[in-house]
Amino acid sequence: MTGRASQRSSPESRALTWTRLSARALAQQRWVCLLVVVIVALLSGLLAAWPRLDQAAKADQVRYRIADSSAIGRDVAATVSAQSVLYGTTAGGPGLSEAEIWEAFDAEIAALREARDAPLRSVLGQADRVAVTIKEFEPAVNPDVDVRSPSLALAGDPDLADRVTLSQGGWPQAPQWDAGSTPTTGAPGEARPDFQVEILVLEETAQRLGLTLGEPVRVPTTYVDMSLVLVGTYTVDDLTDPYWGHISAAAAPSVVEDLNAGTAVAGIGYTAADGWWRTLQATQESAEVRVWLDVDPDALDGVDPAL
């Protein structure tokens, strides 16, 4: 009897008893075990998928913010000195033709885009550009219109015809200028050569400034006695084109009303497609080339937004 009691109370007997009891309890509550297994599996899957879900959420947020921003805020933009382009620092020298200068400049910008790392390069569109003088030229006040401070900046774009429609007149012709002529020094009293530039102006701007087709408007500069001749007006084909955000005064006149100084109207006069660099060389005016690359938010698929 004592031997049987000792056998029942041995550690091996107790361990076996607890094992049996645990197995019996689990067998009676199978659904609890199944629930635990399912929860563990779900948590494991969630933890494994979380980095991908987090990256996808961030990419969606970046795409939304980019798509919702304006062209000015979205595009990768820069300005380049037009003089550096003309005289070879950027595009290859003054011996090139007008078209060759533009082509060389476009090729350099395209090469810069291709040199970017893959994540950035994949979201950048093709480059666009327009050249604009820093100075706004001030023609004489026209008494027939209520504008006391008229001004026009000159711009050059060989692809302008793809964005506008002629409403009156025709397209500007390249100005006559000998690229090898000796420039004046700009000294007071020095005789300045005549220089006539044909321009194309937004129809609304031409009306506000009181400009007349074919009538020269003198705007003397330091080095030449320049006259601007309006030969045509245009309307914008697509006001939603991001291009107009980078040269806004070309799509609508800039108007400032002042009770004391009167109305100020500023606009843009486009030179001939093959005459911008010649105009810049003759006037020696400071100018810049505005360059921008559109950012495509849809191209962010599969790209880490942190890059």
mmCIF file of C-alpha atoms in Angstrom:
data_model
loop_
_atom_site.group_PDB
_atom_site.id
_atom_site.type_symbol
_atom_site.label_atom_id
_atom_site.label_comp_id
_atom_site.label_asym_id
_atom_site.label_seq_id
_atom_site.Cartn_x
_atom_site.Cartn_y
_atom_site.Cartn_z
ATOM 1 C CA MET A 1 0.000 0.000 0.000
ATOM 2 C CA THR A 2 2.816 2.315 0.872
ATOM 3 C CA GLY A 3 4.512 1.455 -2.395
ATOM 4 C CA ARG A 4 1.404 2.325 -4.424
ATOM 5 C CA ALA A 5 1.053 5.731 -2.707
ATOM 6 C CA SER A 6 4.678 6.477 -3.350
ATOM 7 C CA GLN A 7 4.225 5.583 -6.977
ATOM 8 C CA ARG A 8 1.264 7.947 -7.365
ATOM 9 C CA SER A 9 3.132 10.835 -5.796
ATOM 10 C CA SER A 10 6.328 10.485 -7.825
ATOM 11 C CA PRO A 11 7.410 13.476 -10.045
ATOM 12 C CA GLU A 12 7.000 11.419 -13.193
ATOM 13 C CA SER A 13 3.450 10.574 -12.175
ATOM 14 C CA ARG A 14 2.620 14.195 -11.376
ATOM 15 C CA ALA A 15 4.084 15.424 -14.709
ATOM 16 C CA LEU A 16 2.125 12.856 -16.600
ATOM 17 C CA THR A 17 -1.003 13.833 -14.771
ATOM 18 C CA TRP A 18 -0.580 17.536 -15.605
ATOM 19 C CA THR A 19 0.139 16.692 -19.218
ATOM 20 C CA ARG A 20 -2.991 14.669 -19.457
ATOM 21 C CA LEU A 21 -5.036 17.349 -17.779
ATOM 22 C CA SER A 22 -3.702 20.064 -20.105
ATOM 23 C CA ALA A 23 -4.335 17.950 -23.171
ATOM 24 C CA ARG A 24 -7.841 17.195 -21.979
ATOM 25 C CA ALA A 25 -8.539 20.918 -21.352
ATOM 26 C CA LEU A 26 -7.262 21.933 -24.781
ATOM 27 C CA ALA A 27 -9.238 19.210 -26.441
ATOM 28 C CA GLN A 28 -12.394 20.510 -24.792
ATOM 29 C CA GLN A 29 -11.690 24.121 -25.971
ATOM 30 C CA ARG A 30 -10.381 23.666 -29.514
ATOM 31 C CA TRP A 31 -11.865 26.945 -30.697
ATOM 32 C CA VAL A 32 -9.733 28.880 -28.201
ATOM 33 C CA CYS A 33 -6.569 27.335 -29.631
ATOM 34 C CA LEU A 34 -7.696 28.038 -33.161
ATOM 35 C CA LEU A 35 -8.419 31.668 -32.282
ATOM 36 C CA VAL A 36 -4.946 32.108 -30.793
ATOM 37 C CA VAL A 37 -3.339 30.625 -33.912
ATOM 38 C CA VAL A 38 -5.359 32.940 -36.186
ATOM 39 C CA ILE A 39 -4.482 36.037 -34.144
ATOM 40 C CA VAL A 40 -0.788 35.197 -34.175
ATOM 41 C CA ALA A 41 -0.881 34.616 -37.931
ATOM 42 C CA LEU A 42 -2.651 37.937 -38.539
ATOM 43 C CA LEU A 43 -0.187 39.855 -36.380
ATOM 44 C CA SER A 44 2.760 38.225 -38.125
ATOM 45 C CA GLY A 45 1.350 39.102 -41.563
ATOM 46 C CA LEU A 46 0.639 42.686 -40.516
ATOM 47 C CA LEU A 47 4.130 43.193 -39.145
ATOM 48 C CA ALA A 48 5.649 41.757 -42.314
ATOM 49 C CA ALA A 49 3.500 43.934 -44.609
ATOM 50 C CA TRP A 50 3.736 47.163 -42.585
ATOM 51 C CA PRO A 51 6.867 48.602 -44.284
ATOM 52 C CA ARG A 52 5.286 48.178 -47.725
ATOM 53 C CA LEU A 53 1.958 49.652 -46.579
ATOM 54 C CA ASP A 54 3.738 52.610 -44.979
ATOM 55 C CA GLN A 55 5.760 53.317 -48.148
ATOM 56 C CA ALA A 56 2.651 53.067 -50.339
ATOM 57 C CA ALA A 57 0.766 55.481 -48.067
ATOM 58 C CA LYS A 58 3.619 57.994 -48.161
ATOM 59 C CA ALA A 59 3.892 57.700 -51.956
ATOM 60 C CA ASP A 60 0.140 58.337 -52.314
ATOM 61 C CA GLN A 61 0.464 61.399 -50.111
ATOM 62 C CA VAL A 62 3.399 62.744 -52.145
ATOM 63 C CA ARG A 63 1.541 62.128 -55.423
ATOM 64 C CA TYR A 64 -1.516 63.962 -54.095
ATOM 65 C CA ARG A 65 0.492 66.953 -52.906
ATOM 66 C CA ILE A 66 2.410 67.226 -56.167
ATOM 67 C CA ALA A 67 -0.722 66.893 -58.316
ATOM 68 C CA ASP A 68 -2.557 69.463 -56.172
ATOM 69 C CA SER A 69 0.201 72.104 -56.353
ATOM 70 C CA SER A 70 0.561 74.790 -59.023
ATOM 71 C CA ALA A 71 2.997 74.525 -61.902
ATOM 72 C CA ILE A 72 5.300 77.068 -60.246
ATOM 73 C CA GLY A 73 5.329 75.081 -57.009
ATOM 74 C CA ARG A 74 5.622 71.670 -58.706
ATOM 75 C CA ASP A 75 8.135 72.183 -61.491
ATOM 76 C CA VAL A 76 11.895 71.957 -61.068
ATOM 77 C CA ALA A 77 12.896 75.421 -62.301
ATOM 78 C CA ALA A 78 16.043 77.488 -62.736
ATOM 79 C CA THR A 79 17.287 80.587 -64.522
ATOM 80 C CA VAL A 80 20.376 80.851 -66.712
ATOM 81 C CA SER A 81 22.105 84.022 -67.826
ATOM 82 C CA ALA A 82 21.190 84.617 -71.463
ATOM 83 C CA GLN A 83 24.590 86.242 -72.000
ATOM 84 C CA SER A 84 26.344 83.030 -70.951
ATOM 85 C CA VAL A 85 24.303 81.171 -73.546
ATOM 86 C CA LEU A 86 25.007 83.717 -76.281
ATOM 87 C CA TYR A 87 28.714 84.084 -75.676
ATOM 88 C CA GLY A 88 29.549 80.448 -75.229
ATOM 89 C CA THR A 89 29.739 79.814 -71.492
ATOM 90 C CA THR A 90 26.758 77.522 -71.825
ATOM 91 C CA ALA A 91 25.893 76.683 -75.412
ATOM 92 C CA GLY A 92 28.948 76.916 -77.562
ATOM 93 C CA GLY A 93 29.810 80.393 -78.820
ATOM 94 C CA PRO A 94 28.536 83.378 -80.822
ATOM 95 C CA GLY A 95 29.422 81.776 -84.165
ATOM 96 C CA LEU A 96 26.277 79.641 -84.086
ATOM 97 C CA SER A 97 23.017 80.533 -85.815
ATOM 98 C CA GLU A 98 19.894 81.394 -83.827
ATOM 99 C CA ALA A 99 18.480 77.876 -84.244
ATOM 100 C CA GLU A 100 21.829 76.264 -83.389
ATOM 101 C CA ILE A 101 22.112 78.246 -80.155
ATOM 102 C CA TRP A 102 18.658 77.080 -79.047
ATOM 103 C CA GLU A 103 19.428 73.497 -80.064
ATOM 104 C CA ALA A 104 22.742 73.484 -78.198
ATOM 105 C CA PHE A 105 21.108 74.909 -75.092
ATOM 106 C CA ASP A 106 18.242 72.380 -75.215
ATOM 107 C CA ALA A 107 20.763 69.544 -75.626
ATOM 108 C CA GLU A 108 22.663 70.637 -72.522
ATOM 109 C CA ILE A 109 19.483 70.789 -70.428
ATOM 110 C CA ALA A 110 18.430 67.349 -71.689
ATOM 111 C CA ALA A 111 21.858 65.975 -70.776
ATOM 112 C CA LEU A 112 21.544 67.383 -67.263
ATOM 113 C CA ARG A 113 18.198 65.631 -66.872
ATOM 114 C CA GLU A 114 19.591 62.313 -68.060
ATOM 115 C CA ALA A 115 22.483 62.639 -65.624
ATOM 116 C CA ARG A 116 20.149 62.633 -62.615
ATOM 117 C CA ASP A 117 19.733 59.485 -60.540
ATOM 118 C CA ALA A 118 16.926 57.137 -61.555
ATOM 119 C CA PRO A 119 14.295 58.100 -58.928
ATOM 120 C CA LEU A 120 14.512 61.810 -59.810
ATOM 121 C CA ARG A 121 14.967 61.274 -63.540
ATOM 122 C CA SER A 122 11.866 59.077 -63.716
ATOM 123 C CA VAL A 123 9.552 61.832 -62.454
ATOM 124 C CA LEU A 124 11.009 64.685 -64.541
ATOM 125 C CA GLY A 125 9.417 65.532 -67.868
ATOM 126 C CA GLN A 126 11.124 67.192 -70.823
ATOM 127 C CA ALA A 127 12.582 70.639 -70.254
ATOM 128 C CA ASP A 128 10.884 73.819 -71.446
ATOM 129 C CA ARG A 129 12.290 77.356 -71.627
ATOM 130 C CA VAL A 130 11.722 80.981 -72.519
ATOM 131 C CA ALA A 131 14.150 83.922 -72.597
ATOM 132 C CA VAL A 132 13.166 87.309 -71.129
ATOM 133 C CA THR A 133 14.950 90.629 -70.685
ATOM 134 C CA ILE A 134 15.476 91.743 -67.105
ATOM 135 C CA LYS A 135 14.611 95.304 -68.042
ATOM 136 C CA GLU A 136 11.097 96.433 -68.912
ATOM 137 C CA PHE A 137 11.237 99.065 -71.666
ATOM 138 C CA GLU A 138 9.039 102.113 -71.209
ATOM 139 C CA PRO A 139 7.399 103.498 -74.360
ATOM 140 C CA ALA A 140 5.970 106.997 -74.392
ATOM 141 C CA VAL A 141 2.595 107.422 -72.710
ATOM 142 C CA ASN A 142 -0.290 107.218 -75.191
ATOM 143 C CA PRO A 143 -2.784 109.993 -74.325
ATOM 144 C CA ASP A 144 -5.596 107.982 -75.897
ATOM 145 C CA VAL A 145 -5.501 105.316 -73.157
ATOM 146 C CA ASP A 146 -5.696 105.622 -69.388
ATOM 147 C CA VAL A 147 -2.239 104.197 -68.697
ATOM 148 C CA ARG A 148 0.394 106.359 -67.061
ATOM 149 C CA SER A 149 3.170 103.765 -66.720
ATOM 150 C CA PRO A 150 3.382 101.500 -69.782
ATOM 151 C CA SER A 151 6.184 98.933 -70.062
ATOM 152 C CA LEU A 152 7.195 95.959 -72.172
ATOM 153 C CA ALA A 153 9.831 93.296 -71.584
ATOM 154 C CA LEU A 154 11.180 91.468 -74.618
ATOM 155 C CA ALA A 155 11.016 87.675 -74.837
ATOM 156 C CA GLY A 156 12.287 84.993 -77.164
ATOM 157 C CA ASP A 157 10.813 81.549 -77.773
ATOM 158 C CA PRO A 158 11.261 79.643 -81.058
ATOM 159 C CA ASP A 159 8.257 77.439 -80.198
ATOM 160 C CA LEU A 160 5.775 80.221 -79.434
ATOM 161 C CA ALA A 161 3.652 79.413 -82.506
ATOM 162 C CA ASP A 162 2.695 76.097 -80.883
ATOM 163 C CA ARG A 163 1.004 77.908 -77.979
ATOM 164 C CA VAL A 164 -0.728 80.955 -79.475
ATOM 165 C CA THR A 165 -2.981 81.955 -82.350
ATOM 166 C CA LEU A 166 -2.510 85.111 -84.388
ATOM 167 C CA SER A 167 -5.463 87.466 -83.967
ATOM 168 C CA GLN A 168 -4.169 90.398 -86.040
ATOM 169 C CA GLY A 169 -1.183 91.079 -88.277
ATOM 170 C CA GLY A 170 1.630 88.590 -88.801
ATOM 171 C CA TRP A 171 4.682 87.024 -87.221
ATOM 172 C CA PRO A 172 7.746 89.170 -86.464
ATOM 173 C CA GLN A 173 10.751 89.044 -88.755
ATOM 174 C CA ALA A 174 14.328 88.936 -87.497
ATOM 175 C CA PRO A 175 15.898 92.381 -87.063
ATOM 176 C CA GLN A 176 18.709 93.588 -89.299
ATOM 177 C CA TRP A 177 21.960 93.707 -87.382
ATOM 178 C CA ASP A 178 25.584 93.097 -88.291
ATOM 179 C CA ALA A 179 26.908 90.758 -85.616
ATOM 180 C CA GLY A 180 30.444 91.905 -86.426
ATOM 181 C CA SER A 181 29.758 95.609 -86.001
ATOM 182 C CA THR A 182 31.612 97.560 -83.339
ATOM 183 C CA PRO A 183 29.317 98.250 -80.372
ATOM 184 C CA THR A 184 29.046 101.740 -78.961
ATOM 185 C CA THR A 185 30.484 102.509 -75.553
ATOM 186 C CA GLY A 186 27.275 103.977 -74.166
ATOM 187 C CA ALA A 187 28.997 107.265 -73.345
ATOM 188 C CA PRO A 188 26.740 110.334 -73.005
ATOM 189 C CA GLY A 189 26.306 112.177 -76.305
ATOM 190 C CA GLU A 190 27.599 109.285 -78.379
ATOM 191 C CA ALA A 191 25.595 108.600 -81.526
ATOM 192 C CA ARG A 192 23.735 105.309 -81.233
ATOM 193 C CA PRO A 193 22.810 103.223 -84.284
ATOM 194 C CA ASP A 194 19.159 102.749 -85.113
ATOM 195 C CA PHE A 195 17.792 99.323 -84.300
ATOM 196 C CA GLN A 196 14.235 98.271 -85.104
ATOM 197 C CA VAL A 197 12.677 95.184 -83.530
ATOM 198 C CA GLU A 198 9.390 93.677 -84.662
ATOM 199 C CA ILE A 199 7.330 92.233 -81.832
ATOM 200 C CA LEU A 200 4.223 90.146 -81.212
ATOM 201 C CA VAL A 201 2.093 91.169 -78.223
ATOM 202 C CA LEU A 202 -0.942 89.697 -76.468
ATOM 203 C CA GLU A 203 -4.074 91.268 -77.956
ATOM 204 C CA GLU A 204 -5.362 92.500 -74.583
ATOM 205 C CA THR A 205 -2.004 94.040 -73.684
ATOM 206 C CA ALA A 206 -1.768 95.847 -77.027
ATOM 207 C CA GLN A 207 -5.222 97.326 -76.463
ATOM 208 C CA ARG A 208 -4.440 98.437 -72.912
ATOM 209 C CA LEU A 209 -1.209 100.114 -74.036
ATOM 210 C CA GLY A 210 -2.779 101.674 -77.123
ATOM 211 C CA LEU A 211 -0.259 100.085 -79.503
ATOM 212 C CA THR A 212 -0.962 100.342 -83.234
ATOM 213 C CA LEU A 213 0.085 97.782 -85.832
ATOM 214 C CA GLY A 214 3.079 98.945 -87.863
ATOM 215 C CA GLU A 215 3.755 102.066 -85.779
ATOM 216 C CA PRO A 216 7.298 102.268 -84.317
ATOM 217 C CA VAL A 217 7.602 103.072 -80.616
ATOM 218 C CA ARG A 218 10.983 104.443 -79.524
ATOM 219 C CA VAL A 219 12.564 102.916 -76.448
ATOM 220 C CA PRO A 220 16.224 104.053 -76.551
ATOM 221 C CA THR A 221 18.754 101.887 -74.756
ATOM 222 C CA THR A 222 22.332 102.525 -73.671
ATOM 223 C CA TYR A 223 23.873 101.160 -76.864
ATOM 224 C CA VAL A 224 21.246 101.465 -79.620
ATOM 225 C CA ASP A 225 18.371 103.765 -80.510
ATOM 226 C CA MET A 226 15.797 100.986 -80.446
ATOM 227 C CA SER A 227 12.282 101.115 -81.804
ATOM 228 C CA LEU A 228 9.665 98.438 -81.171
ATOM 229 C CA VAL A 229 7.194 97.789 -83.979
ATOM 230 C CA LEU A 230 4.015 95.864 -83.254
ATOM 231 C CA VAL A 231 3.444 93.609 -86.280
ATOM 232 C CA GLY A 232 0.940 91.185 -84.771
ATOM 233 C CA THR A 233 -1.190 90.282 -81.773
ATOM 234 C CA TYR A 234 -2.058 86.874 -80.405
ATOM 235 C CA THR A 235 -4.432 85.012 -78.129
ATOM 236 C CA VAL A 236 -3.389 82.140 -75.865
ATOM 237 C CA ASP A 237 -4.500 78.672 -76.954
ATOM 238 C CA ASP A 238 -4.508 77.031 -73.505
ATOM 239 C CA LEU A 239 -4.355 79.122 -70.351
ATOM 240 C CA THR A 240 -3.879 75.967 -68.253
ATOM 241 C CA ASP A 241 -0.543 75.267 -69.978
ATOM 242 C CA PRO A 242 2.145 75.467 -67.225
ATOM 243 C CA TYR A 243 4.230 77.560 -69.638
ATOM 244 C CA TRP A 244 2.206 80.682 -68.848
ATOM 245 C CA GLY A 245 2.906 80.335 -65.144
ATOM 246 C CA HIS A 246 6.580 80.975 -65.855
ATOM 247 C CA ILE A 247 5.947 84.109 -67.940
ATOM 248 C CA SER A 248 2.563 85.243 -66.659
ATOM 249 C CA ALA A 249 2.601 88.739 -68.203
ATOM 250 C CA ALA A 250 2.533 87.076 -71.625
ATOM 251 C CA ALA A 251 -0.866 85.468 -70.942
ATOM 252 C CA ALA A 252 -2.481 88.519 -69.311
ATOM 253 C CA PRO A 253 -1.224 92.072 -68.830
ATOM 254 C CA SER A 254 0.080 92.962 -65.400
ATOM 255 C CA VAL A 255 -2.118 95.834 -64.216
ATOM 256 C CA VAL A 256 -1.548 97.941 -61.091
ATOM 257 C CA GLU A 257 -4.072 100.628 -60.171
ATOM 258 C CA ASP A 258 -2.746 103.483 -58.056
ATOM 259 C CA LEU A 259 -4.862 106.506 -57.130
ATOM 260 C CA ASN A 260 -1.798 108.733 -57.005
ATOM 261 C CA ALA A 261 0.459 107.407 -59.766
ATOM 262 C CA GLY A 262 -2.294 106.206 -62.098
ATOM 263 C CA THR A 263 -2.542 102.886 -63.908
ATOM 264 C CA ALA A 264 0.562 100.839 -64.703
ATOM 265 C CA VAL A 265 0.377 98.140 -67.386
ATOM 266 C CA ALA A 266 3.232 95.745 -68.122
ATOM 267 C CA GLY A 267 3.361 93.160 -70.895
ATOM 268 C CA ILE A 268 5.623 90.983 -73.006
ATOM 269 C CA GLY A 269 6.734 91.573 -76.578
ATOM 270 C CA TYR A 270 7.959 88.438 -78.364
ATOM 271 C CA THR A 271 10.698 88.933 -80.917
ATOM 272 C CA ALA A 272 11.038 86.845 -84.084
ATOM 273 C CA ALA A 273 11.626 83.135 -83.504
ATOM 274 C CA ASP A 274 14.973 83.505 -85.276
ATOM 275 C CA GLY A 275 15.782 86.975 -83.945
ATOM 276 C CA TRP A 276 16.041 86.811 -80.157
ATOM 277 C CA TRP A 277 19.795 86.292 -79.860
ATOM 278 C CA ARG A 278 20.475 88.954 -82.494
ATOM 279 C CA THR A 279 18.334 91.398 -80.515
ATOM 280 C CA LEU A 280 20.200 90.575 -77.339
ATOM 281 C CA GLN A 281 23.559 91.012 -79.041
ATOM 282 C CA ALA A 282 22.604 94.402 -80.466
ATOM 283 C CA THR A 283 21.060 95.873 -77.313
ATOM 284 C CA GLN A 284 23.471 94.225 -74.851
ATOM 285 C CA GLU A 285 20.605 94.152 -72.377
ATOM 286 C CA SER A 286 20.702 91.755 -69.446
ATOM 287 C CA ALA A 287 18.373 88.809 -69.911
ATOM 288 C CA GLU A 288 17.699 85.376 -68.479
ATOM 289 C CA VAL A 289 16.549 82.043 -69.818
ATOM 290 C CA ARG A 290 13.910 80.509 -67.581
ATOM 291 C CA VAL A 291 14.111 76.724 -67.616
ATOM 292 C CA TRP A 292 11.749 74.245 -65.986
ATOM 293 C CA LEU A 293 11.015 70.519 -65.985
ATOM 294 C CA ASP A 294 7.528 69.313 -65.197
ATOM 295 C CA VAL A 295 7.210 66.770 -62.354
ATOM 296 C CA ASP A 296 4.909 63.835 -63.114
ATOM 297 C CA PRO A 297 3.349 62.533 -59.852
ATOM 298 C CA ASP A 298 2.111 59.329 -61.513
ATOM 299 C CA ALA A 299 5.724 58.349 -62.163
ATOM 300 C CA LEU A 300 6.215 57.872 -58.409
ATOM 301 C CA ASP A 301 4.761 54.337 -58.565
ATOM 302 C CA GLY A 302 7.309 51.944 -57.131
ATOM 303 C CA VAL A 303 9.625 54.778 -56.090
ATOM 304 C CA ASP A 304 10.540 55.417 -52.470
ATOM 305 C CA PRO A 305 9.205 58.955 -51.809
ATOM 306 C CA ALA A 306 12.086 59.574 -49.400
ATOM 307 C CA LEU A 307 14.460 59.542 -52.370
#
